[in-house]
Tab-separated table of C-alpha atoms in Angstrom:
chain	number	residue	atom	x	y	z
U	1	UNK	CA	26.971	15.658	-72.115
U	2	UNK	CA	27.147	12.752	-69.815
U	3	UNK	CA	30.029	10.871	-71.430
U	4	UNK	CA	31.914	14.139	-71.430
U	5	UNK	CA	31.886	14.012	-67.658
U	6	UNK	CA	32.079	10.888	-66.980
U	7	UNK	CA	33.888	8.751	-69.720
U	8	UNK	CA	36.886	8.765	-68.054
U	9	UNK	CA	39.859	8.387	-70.488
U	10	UNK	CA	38.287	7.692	-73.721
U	11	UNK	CA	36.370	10.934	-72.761
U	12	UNK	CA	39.577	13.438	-71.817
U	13	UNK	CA	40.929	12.193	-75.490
U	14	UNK	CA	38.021	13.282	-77.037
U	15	UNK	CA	38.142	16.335	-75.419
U	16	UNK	CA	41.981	17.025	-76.642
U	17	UNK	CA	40.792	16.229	-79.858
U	18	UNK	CA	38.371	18.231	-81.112
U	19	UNK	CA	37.685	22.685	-80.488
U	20	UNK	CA	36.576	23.841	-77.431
U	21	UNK	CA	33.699	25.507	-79.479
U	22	UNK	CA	33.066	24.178	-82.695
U	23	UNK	CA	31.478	25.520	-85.450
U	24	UNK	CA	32.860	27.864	-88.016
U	25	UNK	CA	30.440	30.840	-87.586
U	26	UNK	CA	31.465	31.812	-84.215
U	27	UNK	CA	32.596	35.159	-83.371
U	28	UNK	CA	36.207	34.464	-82.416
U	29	UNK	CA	36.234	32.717	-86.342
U	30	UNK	CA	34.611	35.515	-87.926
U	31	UNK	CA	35.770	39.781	-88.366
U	32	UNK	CA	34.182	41.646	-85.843
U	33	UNK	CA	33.366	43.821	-88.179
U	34	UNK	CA	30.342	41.580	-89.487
U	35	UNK	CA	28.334	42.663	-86.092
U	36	UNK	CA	27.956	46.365	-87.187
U	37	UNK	CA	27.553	45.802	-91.380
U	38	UNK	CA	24.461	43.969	-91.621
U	39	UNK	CA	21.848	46.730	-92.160
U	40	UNK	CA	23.845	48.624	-94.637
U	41	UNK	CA	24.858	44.960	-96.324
U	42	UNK	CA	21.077	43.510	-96.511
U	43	UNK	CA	19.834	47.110	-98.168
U	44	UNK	CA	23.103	45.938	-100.869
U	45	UNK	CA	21.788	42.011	-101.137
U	46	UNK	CA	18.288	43.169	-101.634
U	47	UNK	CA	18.929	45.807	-104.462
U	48	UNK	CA	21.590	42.890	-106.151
U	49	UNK	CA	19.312	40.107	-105.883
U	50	UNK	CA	16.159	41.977	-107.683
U	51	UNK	CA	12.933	40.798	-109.055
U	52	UNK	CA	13.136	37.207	-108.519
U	53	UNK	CA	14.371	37.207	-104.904
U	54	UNK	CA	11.426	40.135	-104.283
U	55	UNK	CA	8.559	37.527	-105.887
U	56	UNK	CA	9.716	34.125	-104.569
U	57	UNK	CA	6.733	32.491	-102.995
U	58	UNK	CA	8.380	32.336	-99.756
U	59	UNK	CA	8.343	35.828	-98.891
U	60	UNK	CA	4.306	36.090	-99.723
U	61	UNK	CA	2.661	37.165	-96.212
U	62	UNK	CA	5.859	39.016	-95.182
U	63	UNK	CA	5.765	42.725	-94.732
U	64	UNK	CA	7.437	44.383	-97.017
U	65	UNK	CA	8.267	47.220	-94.253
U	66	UNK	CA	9.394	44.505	-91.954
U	67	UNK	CA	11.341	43.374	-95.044
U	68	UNK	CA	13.220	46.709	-95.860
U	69	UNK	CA	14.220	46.752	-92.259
U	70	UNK	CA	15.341	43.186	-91.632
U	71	UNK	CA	18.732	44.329	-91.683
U	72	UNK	CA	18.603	47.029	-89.420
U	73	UNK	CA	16.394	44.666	-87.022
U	74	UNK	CA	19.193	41.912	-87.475
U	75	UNK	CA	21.713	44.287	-86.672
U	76	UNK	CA	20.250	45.165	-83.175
U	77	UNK	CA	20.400	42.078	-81.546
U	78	UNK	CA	23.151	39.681	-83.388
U	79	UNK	CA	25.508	40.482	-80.680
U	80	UNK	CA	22.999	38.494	-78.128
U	81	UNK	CA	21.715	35.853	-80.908
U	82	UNK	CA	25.415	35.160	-81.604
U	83	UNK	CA	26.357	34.532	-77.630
U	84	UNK	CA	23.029	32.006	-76.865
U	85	UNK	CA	24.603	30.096	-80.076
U	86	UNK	CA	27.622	30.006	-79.200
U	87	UNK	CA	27.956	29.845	-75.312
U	88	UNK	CA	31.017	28.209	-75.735
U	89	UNK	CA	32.938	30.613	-77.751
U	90	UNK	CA	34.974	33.336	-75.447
U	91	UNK	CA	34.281	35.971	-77.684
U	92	UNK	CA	30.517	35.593	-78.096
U	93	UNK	CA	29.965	34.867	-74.345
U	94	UNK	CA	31.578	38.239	-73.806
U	95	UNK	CA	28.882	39.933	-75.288
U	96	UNK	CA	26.211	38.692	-73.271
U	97	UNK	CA	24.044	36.271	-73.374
U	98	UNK	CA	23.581	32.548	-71.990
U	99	UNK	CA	27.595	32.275	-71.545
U	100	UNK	CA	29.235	28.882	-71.501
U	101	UNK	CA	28.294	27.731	-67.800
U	102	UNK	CA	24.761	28.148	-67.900
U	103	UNK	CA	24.549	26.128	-71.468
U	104	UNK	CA	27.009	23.110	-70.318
U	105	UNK	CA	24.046	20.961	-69.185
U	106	UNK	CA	23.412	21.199	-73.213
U	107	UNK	CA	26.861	20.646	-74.283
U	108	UNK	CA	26.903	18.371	-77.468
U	109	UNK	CA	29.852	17.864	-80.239
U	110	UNK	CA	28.497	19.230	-83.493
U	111	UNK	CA	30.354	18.719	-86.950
U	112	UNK	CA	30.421	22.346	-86.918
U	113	UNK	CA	29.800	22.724	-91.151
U	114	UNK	CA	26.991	20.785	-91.935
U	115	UNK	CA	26.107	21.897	-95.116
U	116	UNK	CA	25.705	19.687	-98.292
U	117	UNK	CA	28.728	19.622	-99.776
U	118	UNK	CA	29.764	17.999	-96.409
U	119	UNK	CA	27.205	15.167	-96.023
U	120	UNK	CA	27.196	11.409	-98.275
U	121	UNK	CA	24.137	10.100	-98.923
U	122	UNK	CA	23.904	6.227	-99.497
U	123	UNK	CA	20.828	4.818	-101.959
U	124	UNK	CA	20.489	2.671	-98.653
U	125	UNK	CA	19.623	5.448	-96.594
U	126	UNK	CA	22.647	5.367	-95.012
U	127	UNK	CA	24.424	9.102	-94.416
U	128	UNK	CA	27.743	10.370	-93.578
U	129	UNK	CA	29.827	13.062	-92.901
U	130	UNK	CA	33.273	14.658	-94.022
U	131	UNK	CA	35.016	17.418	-93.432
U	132	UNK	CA	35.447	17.927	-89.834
U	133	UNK	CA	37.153	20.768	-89.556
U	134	UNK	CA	35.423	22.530	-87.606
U	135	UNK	CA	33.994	19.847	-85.041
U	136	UNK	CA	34.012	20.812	-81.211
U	137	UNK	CA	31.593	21.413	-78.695
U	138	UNK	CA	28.091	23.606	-78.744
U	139	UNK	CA	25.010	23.599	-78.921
U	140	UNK	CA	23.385	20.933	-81.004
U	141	UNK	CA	20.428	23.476	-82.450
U	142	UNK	CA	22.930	25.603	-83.911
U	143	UNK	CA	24.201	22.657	-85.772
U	144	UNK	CA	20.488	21.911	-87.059
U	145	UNK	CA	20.113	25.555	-87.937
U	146	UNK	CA	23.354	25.326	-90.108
U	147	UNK	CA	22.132	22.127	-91.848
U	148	UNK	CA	18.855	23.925	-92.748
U	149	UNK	CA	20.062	27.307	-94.177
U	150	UNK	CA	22.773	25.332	-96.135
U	151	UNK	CA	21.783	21.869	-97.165
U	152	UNK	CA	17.522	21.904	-97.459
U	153	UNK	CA	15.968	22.167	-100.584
U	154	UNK	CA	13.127	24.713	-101.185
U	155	UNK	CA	10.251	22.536	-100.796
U	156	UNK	CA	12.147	20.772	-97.838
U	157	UNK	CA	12.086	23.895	-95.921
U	158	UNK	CA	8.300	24.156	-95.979
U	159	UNK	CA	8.475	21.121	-93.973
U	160	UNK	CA	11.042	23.026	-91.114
U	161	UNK	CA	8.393	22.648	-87.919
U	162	UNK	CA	7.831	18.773	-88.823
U	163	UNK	CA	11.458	18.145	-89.667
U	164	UNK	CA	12.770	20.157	-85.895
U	165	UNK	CA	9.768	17.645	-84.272
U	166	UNK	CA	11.182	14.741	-86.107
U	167	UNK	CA	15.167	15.524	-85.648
U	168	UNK	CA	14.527	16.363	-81.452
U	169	UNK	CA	12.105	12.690	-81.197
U	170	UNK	CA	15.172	11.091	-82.639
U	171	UNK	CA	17.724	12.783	-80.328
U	172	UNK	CA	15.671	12.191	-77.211
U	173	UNK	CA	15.064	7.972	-78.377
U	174	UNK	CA	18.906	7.940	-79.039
U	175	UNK	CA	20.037	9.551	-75.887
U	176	UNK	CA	17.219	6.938	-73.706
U	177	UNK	CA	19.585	4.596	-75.804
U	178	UNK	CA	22.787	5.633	-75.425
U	179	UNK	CA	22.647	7.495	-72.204
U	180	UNK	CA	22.927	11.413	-72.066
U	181	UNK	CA	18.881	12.081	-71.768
U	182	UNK	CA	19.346	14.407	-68.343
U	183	UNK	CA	21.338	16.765	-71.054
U	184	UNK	CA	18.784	17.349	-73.622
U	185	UNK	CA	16.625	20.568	-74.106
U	186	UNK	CA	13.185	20.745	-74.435
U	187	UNK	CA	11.426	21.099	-77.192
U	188	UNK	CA	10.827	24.412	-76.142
U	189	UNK	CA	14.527	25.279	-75.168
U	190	UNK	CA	15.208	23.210	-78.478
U	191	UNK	CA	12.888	25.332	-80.635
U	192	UNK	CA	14.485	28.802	-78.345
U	193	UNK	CA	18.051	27.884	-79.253
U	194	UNK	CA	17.314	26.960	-82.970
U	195	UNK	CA	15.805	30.728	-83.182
U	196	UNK	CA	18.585	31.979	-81.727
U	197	UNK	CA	20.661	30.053	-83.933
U	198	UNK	CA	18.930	31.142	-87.178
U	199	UNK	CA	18.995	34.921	-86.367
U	200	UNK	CA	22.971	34.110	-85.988
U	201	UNK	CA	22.672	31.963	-89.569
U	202	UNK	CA	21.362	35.533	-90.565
U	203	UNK	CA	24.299	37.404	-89.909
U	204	UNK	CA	26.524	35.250	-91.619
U	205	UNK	CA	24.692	35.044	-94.485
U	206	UNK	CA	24.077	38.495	-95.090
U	207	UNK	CA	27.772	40.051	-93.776
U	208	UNK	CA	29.805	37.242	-95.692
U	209	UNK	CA	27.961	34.291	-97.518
U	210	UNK	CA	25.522	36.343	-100.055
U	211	UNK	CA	28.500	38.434	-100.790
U	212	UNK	CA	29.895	35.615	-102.608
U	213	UNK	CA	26.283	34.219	-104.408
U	214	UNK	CA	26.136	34.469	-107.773
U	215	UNK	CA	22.062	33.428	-107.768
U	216	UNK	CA	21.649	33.251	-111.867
U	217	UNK	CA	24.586	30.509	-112.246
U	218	UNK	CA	23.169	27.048	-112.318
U	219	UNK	CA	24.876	24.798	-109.504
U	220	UNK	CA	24.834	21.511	-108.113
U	221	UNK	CA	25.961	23.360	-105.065
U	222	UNK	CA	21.860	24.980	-103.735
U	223	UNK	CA	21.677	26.463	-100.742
U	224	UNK	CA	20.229	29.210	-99.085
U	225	UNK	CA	23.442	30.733	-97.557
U	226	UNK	CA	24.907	30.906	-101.408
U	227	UNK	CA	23.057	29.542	-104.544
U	228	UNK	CA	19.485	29.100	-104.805
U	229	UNK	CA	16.637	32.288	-104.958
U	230	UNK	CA	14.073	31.175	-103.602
U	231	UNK	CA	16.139	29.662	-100.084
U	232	UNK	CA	17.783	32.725	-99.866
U	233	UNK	CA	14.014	34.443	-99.940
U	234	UNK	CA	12.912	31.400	-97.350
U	235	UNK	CA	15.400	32.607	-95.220
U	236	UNK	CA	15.443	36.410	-95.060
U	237	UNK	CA	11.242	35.419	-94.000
U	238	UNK	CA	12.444	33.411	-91.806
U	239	UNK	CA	14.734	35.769	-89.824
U	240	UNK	CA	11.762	38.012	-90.340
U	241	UNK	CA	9.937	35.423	-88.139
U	242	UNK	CA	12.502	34.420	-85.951
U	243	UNK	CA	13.247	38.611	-84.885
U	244	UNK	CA	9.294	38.220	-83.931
U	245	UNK	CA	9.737	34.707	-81.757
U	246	UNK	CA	12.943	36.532	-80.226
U	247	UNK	CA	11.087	39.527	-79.045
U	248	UNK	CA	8.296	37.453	-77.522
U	249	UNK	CA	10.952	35.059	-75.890
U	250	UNK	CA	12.249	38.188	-74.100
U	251	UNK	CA	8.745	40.069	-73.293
U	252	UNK	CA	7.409	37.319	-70.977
């Protein structure tokens, strides 16, 4: 944002330090090959993950037609989710899409792998980071997106709308703070980016992530990208949702 384009020094250091798109799901980190699997992989996560993943009380309301095709649905437009989350990556802003120059104004560093295994929390309430691997520049809803599908518990999902409201407040009083406001999205273009953004959480969770679940092990280790039933069901409704939101965002 601002302090990118105007910091001067301190700022062109930053910028030699860290990726020129950050975040480990991009395209251009990722086998092409993930783009064009997703129907045929869902209809294998869905037959592996059986009974309990079918009656989890996050898929109630869902249909189940819309639920035997979310693959095939995913498939058609992860290309385009994949470049509006990643405007910054070359090979996702080649396939369409918002493309770097049109996001810059949004431009934020993001860790990049936000998921629990990467975050401290402090009995104070303080909370910290590690493991920044992956830290560069993007879009700071696909961050958020990340941090939900792999760090949220199952009943802190329920909370998702309130949560987004409370993260983008927060954003917007630090930025009047620290300087960057002119940069921010919307809550709108926040909540159209963090759609994006979990449609492209989808098709890295169902061409690589689930791949590697083993959902009846106990772990310390719950996610919804790799461990726990009933996040994994939270999130397959929740692409179910976001394919809906997407298709109305490009109607009007």
């Amino acid at each position: 944002g601002a302090f990118s384009t105007s910091g001067g020094e301190a700022a062109a250091e930053l910028e030699a330090a860290v990726w020129p798109a950050g975040m480990y799901t991009q395209p251009s980190m990722q086998p092409a090959a993930q783009f064009d699997r997703l129907a045929a992989k869902y209809t294998e996560h869905s037959e592996r993950l059986g009974p309990r993943f079918h009656a989890a009380e996050e898929l109630a309301g869902v249909d189940s037609e819309r639920l035997q095709t979310l693959g095939q649905r995913l498939q058609r437009v992860a290309r385009d989710a994949a470049a509006e989350s990643h405007p910054f990556d070359d090979v996702a802003a080649g396939a369409g899409g918002a493309g770097g120059n049109a996001a810059r104004r949004f431009r934020t560093l993001i860790h990049g792998d936000p998921k629990a295994a990467n975050l401290l929390l402090h009995e104070g309430g303080a909370v910290g980071f590690i493991d920044f691997q992956w830290t560069g520049w993007g879009l700071a809803a696909t961050d958020v997106a990340h941090h939900v599908c792999a760090a949220f518990a199952p009943d802190a999902l329920a909370q998702e709308g309130a949560l987004l409201d409370h993260y983008h407040a927060s954003l917007l009083a630090a930025a009047a703070e620290f300087g960057g406001a002119p940069s921010l999205p919307s809550r709108a273009q926040f909540q159209a980016q963090y759609v994006a953004a979990i449609l492209d959480m989808g098709r890295i969770v169902l061409a690589y992530q689930w791949s590697r679940a083993d959902f009846e092990t106990p772990s310390l280790n719950r996610n919804g990208y790799n461990k726990d039933v009933r996040c994994a069901a939270w999130l397959a409704a929740r692409c179910d949702r976001a394919l809906a939101e997407w298709e109305r965002g490009r109607a009007r």
